[in-house]
């Protein structure tokens, strides 16, 4: 596996927050309709940005659309924030809605929830895993990872930047969490260059702008 591939795989394992529970067959309930109206749409982004709604497959378990968790020291830090979200997740149709936006320089996934996140537990896990090592396998060298606060997401929001150092190659991903009334929004941004996309992103600024805009729309819905 090349160094670039390893960095991408590690970022995906650590921070691609998976679905908030398997969807089930049926028509979306009222909360789901509200969430759909609260999502930003393609018209809310600059020309050239790739916008895709994410549709959960019925029967897919939590995390079924992503890679498995890596080993870490301290234990559980590679998927610590994901686990907090899973533990408090509501299930069933209409409990969450999500979309991806792609730029040359970033891939951002935003998720809107019909329930509140446990921000205190998220904060505690981020502090516990302020510095940890992740491993591709038990015999591999540990990859140092730092979790630090990310400002600029607005009042009441939690933001974090996680940076890994893979033999001198540093790469960061960015995430945010916010409760808005009885609902919530969380997002994650990966540094992904794509020269085929016209619109440019600059992290973390572009992620902060998208997160705040989505939070404001949810609050107004």
Short mmCIF file of N, CA and C in Angstrom, two decimals, residues 55-200:
data_model
loop_
_atom_site.label_atom_id
_atom_site.label_comp_id
_atom_site.label_asym_id
_atom_site.label_seq_id
_atom_site.Cartn_x
_atom_site.Cartn_y
_atom_site.Cartn_z
N UNK A 55 -28.16 7.90 0.42
CA UNK A 55 -29.32 7.06 0.72
C UNK A 55 -28.85 5.81 1.43
N UNK A 56 -29.35 5.59 2.64
CA UNK A 56 -29.00 4.40 3.40
C UNK A 56 -29.69 3.17 2.80
N UNK A 57 -28.98 2.06 2.76
CA UNK A 57 -29.56 0.81 2.28
C UNK A 57 -30.26 0.09 3.44
N UNK A 58 -31.47 -0.36 3.20
CA UNK A 58 -32.21 -1.06 4.25
C UNK A 58 -31.43 -2.28 4.73
N UNK A 59 -31.34 -2.43 6.06
CA UNK A 59 -30.67 -3.58 6.63
C UNK A 59 -29.18 -3.42 6.82
N UNK A 60 -28.61 -2.25 6.43
CA UNK A 60 -27.18 -2.04 6.60
C UNK A 60 -26.88 -1.71 8.06
N UNK A 61 -25.98 -2.44 8.71
CA UNK A 61 -25.67 -2.15 10.11
C UNK A 61 -24.84 -0.89 10.26
N UNK A 62 -24.72 -0.38 11.50
CA UNK A 62 -23.90 0.79 11.77
C UNK A 62 -22.50 0.56 11.23
N UNK A 63 -22.00 1.54 10.46
CA UNK A 63 -20.65 1.42 9.96
C UNK A 63 -20.50 0.49 8.79
N UNK A 64 -21.60 -0.02 8.26
CA UNK A 64 -21.52 -0.98 7.18
C UNK A 64 -21.02 -0.41 5.88
N UNK A 65 -21.05 0.95 5.76
CA UNK A 65 -20.59 1.57 4.53
C UNK A 65 -19.15 2.04 4.63
N UNK A 66 -18.44 1.66 5.67
CA UNK A 66 -17.07 2.10 5.84
C UNK A 66 -16.17 0.98 6.32
N UNK A 67 -14.85 1.26 6.39
CA UNK A 67 -13.91 0.24 6.85
C UNK A 67 -14.05 -0.02 8.34
N UNK A 68 -13.52 -1.14 8.79
CA UNK A 68 -13.55 -1.46 10.21
C UNK A 68 -12.60 -0.58 11.00
N UNK A 69 -12.75 -0.60 12.29
CA UNK A 69 -11.92 0.24 13.14
C UNK A 69 -10.49 -0.28 13.22
N UNK A 70 -9.54 0.65 13.35
CA UNK A 70 -8.15 0.29 13.55
C UNK A 70 -7.88 0.06 15.02
N UNK A 71 -6.78 -0.60 15.32
CA UNK A 71 -6.30 -0.72 16.68
C UNK A 71 -5.72 0.62 17.11
N UNK A 72 -5.72 0.87 18.40
CA UNK A 72 -5.15 2.13 18.88
C UNK A 72 -4.65 1.96 20.31
N UNK A 73 -3.80 2.88 20.68
CA UNK A 73 -3.31 2.98 22.06
C UNK A 73 -3.36 4.45 22.47
N UNK A 74 -4.21 4.88 23.44
CA UNK A 74 -5.13 4.08 24.24
C UNK A 74 -6.20 3.38 23.41
N UNK A 75 -6.73 2.31 23.99
CA UNK A 75 -7.71 1.47 23.30
C UNK A 75 -8.97 2.27 22.96
N UNK A 76 -9.47 2.03 21.76
CA UNK A 76 -10.74 2.61 21.35
C UNK A 76 -10.69 4.02 20.81
N UNK A 77 -9.50 4.63 20.74
CA UNK A 77 -9.42 6.01 20.29
C UNK A 77 -9.62 6.16 18.78
N UNK A 78 -9.35 5.12 18.00
CA UNK A 78 -9.50 5.22 16.55
C UNK A 78 -10.95 5.43 16.13
N UNK A 79 -11.90 5.00 16.95
CA UNK A 79 -13.32 5.18 16.62
C UNK A 79 -14.10 5.71 17.82
N UNK A 80 -13.43 6.48 18.68
CA UNK A 80 -14.04 6.92 19.93
C UNK A 80 -15.28 7.77 19.70
N UNK A 81 -15.21 8.77 18.83
CA UNK A 81 -16.35 9.66 18.63
C UNK A 81 -17.49 8.96 17.91
N UNK A 82 -17.14 8.10 16.97
CA UNK A 82 -18.16 7.30 16.29
C UNK A 82 -18.94 6.46 17.28
N UNK A 83 -18.25 5.86 18.23
CA UNK A 83 -18.93 5.01 19.22
C UNK A 83 -19.89 5.81 20.09
N UNK A 84 -19.53 7.04 20.44
CA UNK A 84 -20.44 7.87 21.24
C UNK A 84 -21.73 8.12 20.47
N UNK A 85 -21.62 8.40 19.18
CA UNK A 85 -22.81 8.65 18.38
C UNK A 85 -23.67 7.39 18.26
N UNK A 86 -23.04 6.25 18.05
CA UNK A 86 -23.79 4.99 17.96
C UNK A 86 -24.57 4.70 19.24
N UNK A 87 -23.95 4.98 20.38
CA UNK A 87 -24.56 4.63 21.66
C UNK A 87 -25.85 5.39 21.93
N UNK A 88 -25.96 6.62 21.39
CA UNK A 88 -27.15 7.42 21.65
C UNK A 88 -28.07 7.53 20.44
N UNK A 89 -27.76 6.78 19.38
CA UNK A 89 -28.49 6.94 18.12
C UNK A 89 -29.93 6.46 18.21
N UNK A 90 -30.83 7.21 17.57
CA UNK A 90 -32.19 6.74 17.34
C UNK A 90 -32.21 6.01 16.01
N UNK A 91 -33.12 5.05 15.88
CA UNK A 91 -33.13 4.19 14.70
C UNK A 91 -34.41 4.38 13.90
N UNK A 92 -34.38 3.88 12.69
CA UNK A 92 -35.59 3.84 11.89
C UNK A 92 -35.65 4.93 10.84
N UNK A 93 -36.64 4.86 9.97
CA UNK A 93 -36.78 5.82 8.89
C UNK A 93 -37.02 7.23 9.44
N UNK A 94 -36.37 8.20 8.82
CA UNK A 94 -36.55 9.58 9.23
C UNK A 94 -35.67 10.02 10.37
N UNK A 95 -34.80 9.17 10.90
CA UNK A 95 -33.98 9.56 12.05
C UNK A 95 -32.75 10.37 11.64
N UNK A 96 -32.34 10.29 10.37
CA UNK A 96 -31.17 11.02 9.91
C UNK A 96 -31.27 11.25 8.42
N UNK A 97 -30.62 12.33 7.97
CA UNK A 97 -30.51 12.63 6.54
C UNK A 97 -29.11 13.17 6.31
N UNK A 98 -28.51 12.82 5.16
CA UNK A 98 -27.13 13.21 4.94
C UNK A 98 -26.85 13.46 3.47
N UNK A 99 -25.76 14.19 3.24
CA UNK A 99 -25.32 14.46 1.88
C UNK A 99 -23.81 14.67 1.87
N UNK A 100 -23.21 14.50 0.69
CA UNK A 100 -21.79 14.74 0.48
C UNK A 100 -21.63 15.93 -0.46
N UNK A 101 -20.60 16.72 -0.22
CA UNK A 101 -20.22 17.78 -1.16
C UNK A 101 -18.74 17.64 -1.48
N UNK A 102 -18.41 17.73 -2.76
CA UNK A 102 -17.04 17.54 -3.19
C UNK A 102 -16.48 18.78 -3.86
N UNK A 103 -15.27 19.14 -3.46
CA UNK A 103 -14.51 20.23 -4.06
C UNK A 103 -13.15 19.69 -4.48
N UNK A 104 -12.42 20.49 -5.22
CA UNK A 104 -11.00 20.22 -5.41
C UNK A 104 -10.30 20.68 -4.15
N UNK A 105 -9.99 19.74 -3.28
CA UNK A 105 -9.36 20.06 -2.01
C UNK A 105 -10.09 19.57 -0.79
N UNK A 106 -11.33 19.10 -0.95
CA UNK A 106 -12.07 18.62 0.22
C UNK A 106 -13.26 17.78 -0.19
N UNK A 107 -13.55 16.80 0.64
CA UNK A 107 -14.79 16.03 0.57
C UNK A 107 -15.46 16.17 1.93
N UNK A 108 -16.69 16.66 1.93
CA UNK A 108 -17.39 16.95 3.18
C UNK A 108 -18.67 16.14 3.24
N UNK A 109 -18.90 15.47 4.37
CA UNK A 109 -20.17 14.79 4.61
C UNK A 109 -20.88 15.48 5.76
N UNK A 110 -22.12 15.86 5.52
CA UNK A 110 -22.95 16.50 6.53
C UNK A 110 -24.13 15.59 6.86
N UNK A 111 -24.45 15.47 8.15
CA UNK A 111 -25.56 14.63 8.61
C UNK A 111 -26.43 15.43 9.55
N UNK A 112 -27.73 15.40 9.32
CA UNK A 112 -28.70 16.06 10.19
C UNK A 112 -29.51 14.97 10.89
N UNK A 113 -29.70 15.12 12.20
CA UNK A 113 -30.33 14.10 13.04
C UNK A 113 -31.63 14.60 13.66
N UNK A 114 -32.55 13.69 13.90
CA UNK A 114 -33.81 14.03 14.57
C UNK A 114 -33.68 13.95 16.08
N UNK A 115 -32.48 13.78 16.59
CA UNK A 115 -32.25 13.61 18.02
C UNK A 115 -30.96 14.35 18.40
N UNK A 116 -30.73 14.51 19.70
CA UNK A 116 -29.56 15.22 20.20
C UNK A 116 -28.35 14.31 20.34
N UNK A 117 -27.19 14.87 20.05
CA UNK A 117 -25.92 14.21 20.33
C UNK A 117 -25.54 14.39 21.80
N UNK A 118 -24.78 13.45 22.33
CA UNK A 118 -24.26 13.57 23.69
C UNK A 118 -22.94 14.34 23.62
N UNK A 119 -23.05 15.66 23.67
CA UNK A 119 -21.86 16.51 23.49
C UNK A 119 -20.87 16.35 24.63
N UNK A 120 -21.34 16.10 25.82
CA UNK A 120 -20.42 15.94 26.95
C UNK A 120 -19.56 14.70 26.77
N UNK A 121 -20.16 13.61 26.32
CA UNK A 121 -19.38 12.39 26.09
C UNK A 121 -18.42 12.57 24.91
N UNK A 122 -18.87 13.26 23.87
CA UNK A 122 -17.98 13.53 22.74
C UNK A 122 -16.76 14.33 23.19
N UNK A 123 -17.02 15.35 24.01
CA UNK A 123 -15.92 16.18 24.51
C UNK A 123 -14.97 15.36 25.38
N UNK A 124 -15.53 14.50 26.23
CA UNK A 124 -14.70 13.68 27.11
C UNK A 124 -13.83 12.72 26.32
N UNK A 125 -14.40 12.10 25.28
CA UNK A 125 -13.62 11.17 24.47
C UNK A 125 -12.54 11.90 23.66
N UNK A 126 -12.85 13.09 23.18
CA UNK A 126 -11.85 13.87 22.45
C UNK A 126 -10.69 14.23 23.37
N UNK A 127 -10.99 14.54 24.63
CA UNK A 127 -9.93 14.85 25.59
C UNK A 127 -9.13 13.60 25.94
N UNK A 128 -9.83 12.47 26.10
CA UNK A 128 -9.12 11.23 26.42
C UNK A 128 -8.17 10.84 25.29
N UNK A 129 -8.59 11.10 24.08
CA UNK A 129 -7.80 10.72 22.91
C UNK A 129 -7.09 11.93 22.30
N UNK A 130 -6.68 12.85 23.15
CA UNK A 130 -5.97 14.03 22.66
C UNK A 130 -4.70 13.63 21.91
N UNK A 131 -4.02 12.62 22.41
CA UNK A 131 -2.84 12.06 21.74
C UNK A 131 -2.94 10.54 21.81
N UNK A 132 -2.88 9.89 20.65
CA UNK A 132 -2.90 8.44 20.63
C UNK A 132 -2.15 7.93 19.42
N UNK A 133 -1.99 6.62 19.38
CA UNK A 133 -1.35 5.97 18.24
C UNK A 133 -2.34 4.99 17.63
N UNK A 134 -2.36 4.91 16.30
CA UNK A 134 -3.20 3.96 15.58
C UNK A 134 -2.30 2.97 14.85
N UNK A 135 -2.83 1.75 14.65
CA UNK A 135 -2.05 0.67 14.06
C UNK A 135 -2.85 0.00 12.95
N UNK A 136 -2.18 -0.26 11.80
CA UNK A 136 -2.83 -1.01 10.74
C UNK A 136 -2.98 -2.48 11.12
N UNK A 137 -2.03 -3.00 11.91
CA UNK A 137 -2.11 -4.36 12.43
C UNK A 137 -1.26 -4.41 13.70
N UNK A 138 -1.39 -5.46 14.52
CA UNK A 138 -0.69 -5.50 15.81
C UNK A 138 0.83 -5.38 15.70
N UNK A 139 1.41 -5.76 14.57
CA UNK A 139 2.86 -5.74 14.42
C UNK A 139 3.39 -4.48 13.73
N UNK A 140 2.50 -3.58 13.32
CA UNK A 140 2.94 -2.38 12.61
C UNK A 140 3.36 -1.29 13.59
N UNK A 141 4.11 -0.33 13.09
CA UNK A 141 4.48 0.82 13.91
C UNK A 141 3.26 1.69 14.16
N UNK A 142 3.21 2.30 15.34
CA UNK A 142 2.10 3.19 15.66
C UNK A 142 2.19 4.50 14.89
N UNK A 143 1.04 5.03 14.49
CA UNK A 143 0.98 6.31 13.79
C UNK A 143 0.47 7.35 14.77
N UNK A 144 1.28 8.37 15.10
CA UNK A 144 0.85 9.38 16.07
C UNK A 144 -0.31 10.22 15.53
N UNK A 145 -1.30 10.46 16.38
CA UNK A 145 -2.47 11.26 16.00
C UNK A 145 -2.78 12.22 17.15
N UNK A 146 -3.03 13.47 16.79
CA UNK A 146 -3.36 14.51 17.77
C UNK A 146 -4.77 15.00 17.52
N UNK A 147 -5.57 15.11 18.57
CA UNK A 147 -6.91 15.67 18.50
C UNK A 147 -6.90 17.01 19.20
N UNK A 148 -7.27 18.08 18.50
CA UNK A 148 -7.26 19.41 19.10
C UNK A 148 -8.52 20.17 18.73
N UNK A 149 -8.94 21.13 19.57
CA UNK A 149 -10.17 21.87 19.29
C UNK A 149 -10.09 22.66 17.99
N UNK A 150 -11.24 22.78 17.33
CA UNK A 150 -11.37 23.56 16.11
C UNK A 150 -12.40 24.65 16.36
N UNK A 151 -11.98 25.89 16.27
CA UNK A 151 -12.88 27.03 16.52
C UNK A 151 -13.57 27.44 15.23
N UNK A 152 -14.64 28.24 15.39
CA UNK A 152 -15.29 28.84 14.24
C UNK A 152 -16.58 28.20 13.80
N UNK A 153 -17.12 27.25 14.60
CA UNK A 153 -18.35 26.56 14.22
C UNK A 153 -19.61 27.20 14.80
N UNK A 154 -19.46 28.21 15.62
CA UNK A 154 -20.62 28.87 16.21
C UNK A 154 -20.85 28.45 17.65
N UNK A 155 -21.68 29.21 18.35
CA UNK A 155 -21.95 28.95 19.75
C UNK A 155 -22.62 27.61 19.97
N UNK A 156 -22.15 26.89 20.99
CA UNK A 156 -22.73 25.61 21.35
C UNK A 156 -22.22 24.44 20.55
N UNK A 157 -21.35 24.67 19.57
CA UNK A 157 -20.85 23.58 18.74
C UNK A 157 -19.49 23.10 19.24
N UNK A 158 -19.22 21.82 19.02
CA UNK A 158 -17.91 21.25 19.27
C UNK A 158 -17.21 21.04 17.93
N UNK A 159 -15.95 21.45 17.85
CA UNK A 159 -15.19 21.23 16.63
C UNK A 159 -13.83 20.65 16.97
N UNK A 160 -13.36 19.73 16.12
CA UNK A 160 -12.06 19.10 16.34
C UNK A 160 -11.30 18.94 15.03
N UNK A 161 -10.00 19.03 15.16
CA UNK A 161 -9.08 18.71 14.06
C UNK A 161 -8.22 17.56 14.51
N UNK A 162 -8.19 16.48 13.74
CA UNK A 162 -7.33 15.35 14.04
C UNK A 162 -6.23 15.28 12.99
N UNK A 163 -5.00 15.27 13.47
CA UNK A 163 -3.84 15.30 12.58
C UNK A 163 -2.98 14.08 12.81
N UNK A 164 -2.66 13.37 11.74
CA UNK A 164 -1.78 12.21 11.82
C UNK A 164 -0.44 12.55 11.19
N UNK A 165 0.58 11.89 11.68
CA UNK A 165 1.93 12.08 11.13
C UNK A 165 2.44 10.71 10.69
N UNK A 166 2.36 10.45 9.39
CA UNK A 166 2.77 9.16 8.83
C UNK A 166 4.15 9.33 8.21
N UNK A 167 5.18 9.08 9.02
CA UNK A 167 6.58 9.17 8.58
C UNK A 167 6.87 10.51 7.93
N UNK A 168 6.47 11.57 8.62
CA UNK A 168 6.75 12.91 8.14
C UNK A 168 5.67 13.52 7.27
N UNK A 169 4.68 12.73 6.83
CA UNK A 169 3.56 13.24 6.04
C UNK A 169 2.40 13.53 6.98
N UNK A 170 2.09 14.82 7.15
CA UNK A 170 1.01 15.22 8.05
C UNK A 170 -0.28 15.43 7.26
N UNK A 171 -1.38 14.95 7.81
CA UNK A 171 -2.68 15.10 7.16
C UNK A 171 -3.74 15.28 8.25
N UNK A 172 -4.64 16.24 8.03
CA UNK A 172 -5.67 16.54 9.02
C UNK A 172 -7.06 16.33 8.45
N UNK A 173 -7.97 15.92 9.31
CA UNK A 173 -9.39 15.90 9.01
C UNK A 173 -10.10 16.73 10.06
N UNK A 174 -11.28 17.22 9.71
CA UNK A 174 -11.98 18.20 10.54
C UNK A 174 -13.40 17.73 10.79
N UNK A 175 -13.91 17.98 11.99
CA UNK A 175 -15.26 17.54 12.31
C UNK A 175 -15.96 18.54 13.23
N UNK A 176 -17.29 18.54 13.17
CA UNK A 176 -18.07 19.42 14.03
C UNK A 176 -19.36 18.75 14.46
N UNK A 177 -19.84 19.14 15.65
CA UNK A 177 -21.05 18.57 16.25
C UNK A 177 -21.83 19.70 16.92
N UNK A 178 -23.16 19.72 16.72
CA UNK A 178 -23.96 20.76 17.37
C UNK A 178 -25.40 20.29 17.55
N UNK A 179 -25.95 20.51 18.73
CA UNK A 179 -27.37 20.29 18.99
C UNK A 179 -28.13 21.58 18.71
N UNK A 180 -29.25 21.44 18.02
CA UNK A 180 -30.08 22.60 17.69
C UNK A 180 -31.51 22.24 18.04
N UNK A 181 -32.00 22.75 19.16
CA UNK A 181 -33.30 22.33 19.66
C UNK A 181 -33.25 20.85 20.00
N UNK A 182 -34.20 20.09 19.49
CA UNK A 182 -34.23 18.64 19.72
C UNK A 182 -33.49 17.87 18.65
N UNK A 183 -32.89 18.57 17.73
CA UNK A 183 -32.19 17.91 16.63
C UNK A 183 -30.69 18.21 16.71
N UNK A 184 -29.94 17.74 15.71
CA UNK A 184 -28.49 17.94 15.75
C UNK A 184 -27.92 17.86 14.34
N UNK A 185 -26.71 18.36 14.20
CA UNK A 185 -25.98 18.26 12.94
C UNK A 185 -24.54 17.89 13.26
N UNK A 186 -23.96 17.01 12.45
CA UNK A 186 -22.53 16.79 12.55
C UNK A 186 -21.95 16.63 11.15
N UNK A 187 -20.68 16.97 11.04
CA UNK A 187 -20.03 16.91 9.75
C UNK A 187 -18.58 16.56 9.88
N UNK A 188 -18.00 16.09 8.77
CA UNK A 188 -16.58 15.75 8.73
C UNK A 188 -16.05 16.12 7.36
N UNK A 189 -14.82 16.62 7.33
CA UNK A 189 -14.19 17.04 6.08
C UNK A 189 -12.83 16.39 5.93
N UNK A 190 -12.58 15.86 4.75
CA UNK A 190 -11.31 15.23 4.42
C UNK A 190 -10.59 16.04 3.36
N UNK A 191 -9.29 16.18 3.44
CA UNK A 191 -8.55 16.86 2.38
C UNK A 191 -8.40 15.94 1.16
N UNK A 192 -9.20 16.17 0.14
CA UNK A 192 -9.21 15.30 -1.04
C UNK A 192 -9.02 16.17 -2.29
N UNK A 193 -7.85 16.16 -2.90
CA UNK A 193 -7.68 16.89 -4.16
C UNK A 193 -8.40 16.19 -5.30
N UNK A 194 -9.04 16.96 -6.17
CA UNK A 194 -9.73 16.39 -7.33
C UNK A 194 -9.75 17.47 -8.42
N UNK A 195 -8.81 17.39 -9.32
CA UNK A 195 -8.68 18.40 -10.36
C UNK A 195 -9.86 18.40 -11.33
N UNK A 196 -10.70 17.35 -11.30
CA UNK A 196 -11.85 17.30 -12.18
C UNK A 196 -13.00 18.18 -11.69
N UNK A 197 -12.90 18.67 -10.45
CA UNK A 197 -13.93 19.53 -9.88
C UNK A 197 -13.48 20.98 -9.99
N UNK A 198 -14.35 21.81 -10.51
CA UNK A 198 -14.00 23.21 -10.74
C UNK A 198 -13.87 23.99 -9.43
N UNK A 199 -14.78 23.78 -8.51
CA UNK A 199 -14.80 24.55 -7.27
C UNK A 199 -13.65 24.15 -6.35
N UNK A 200 -12.98 25.13 -5.77
CA UNK A 200 -11.85 24.90 -4.89
C UNK A 200 -12.29 25.01 -3.43
#
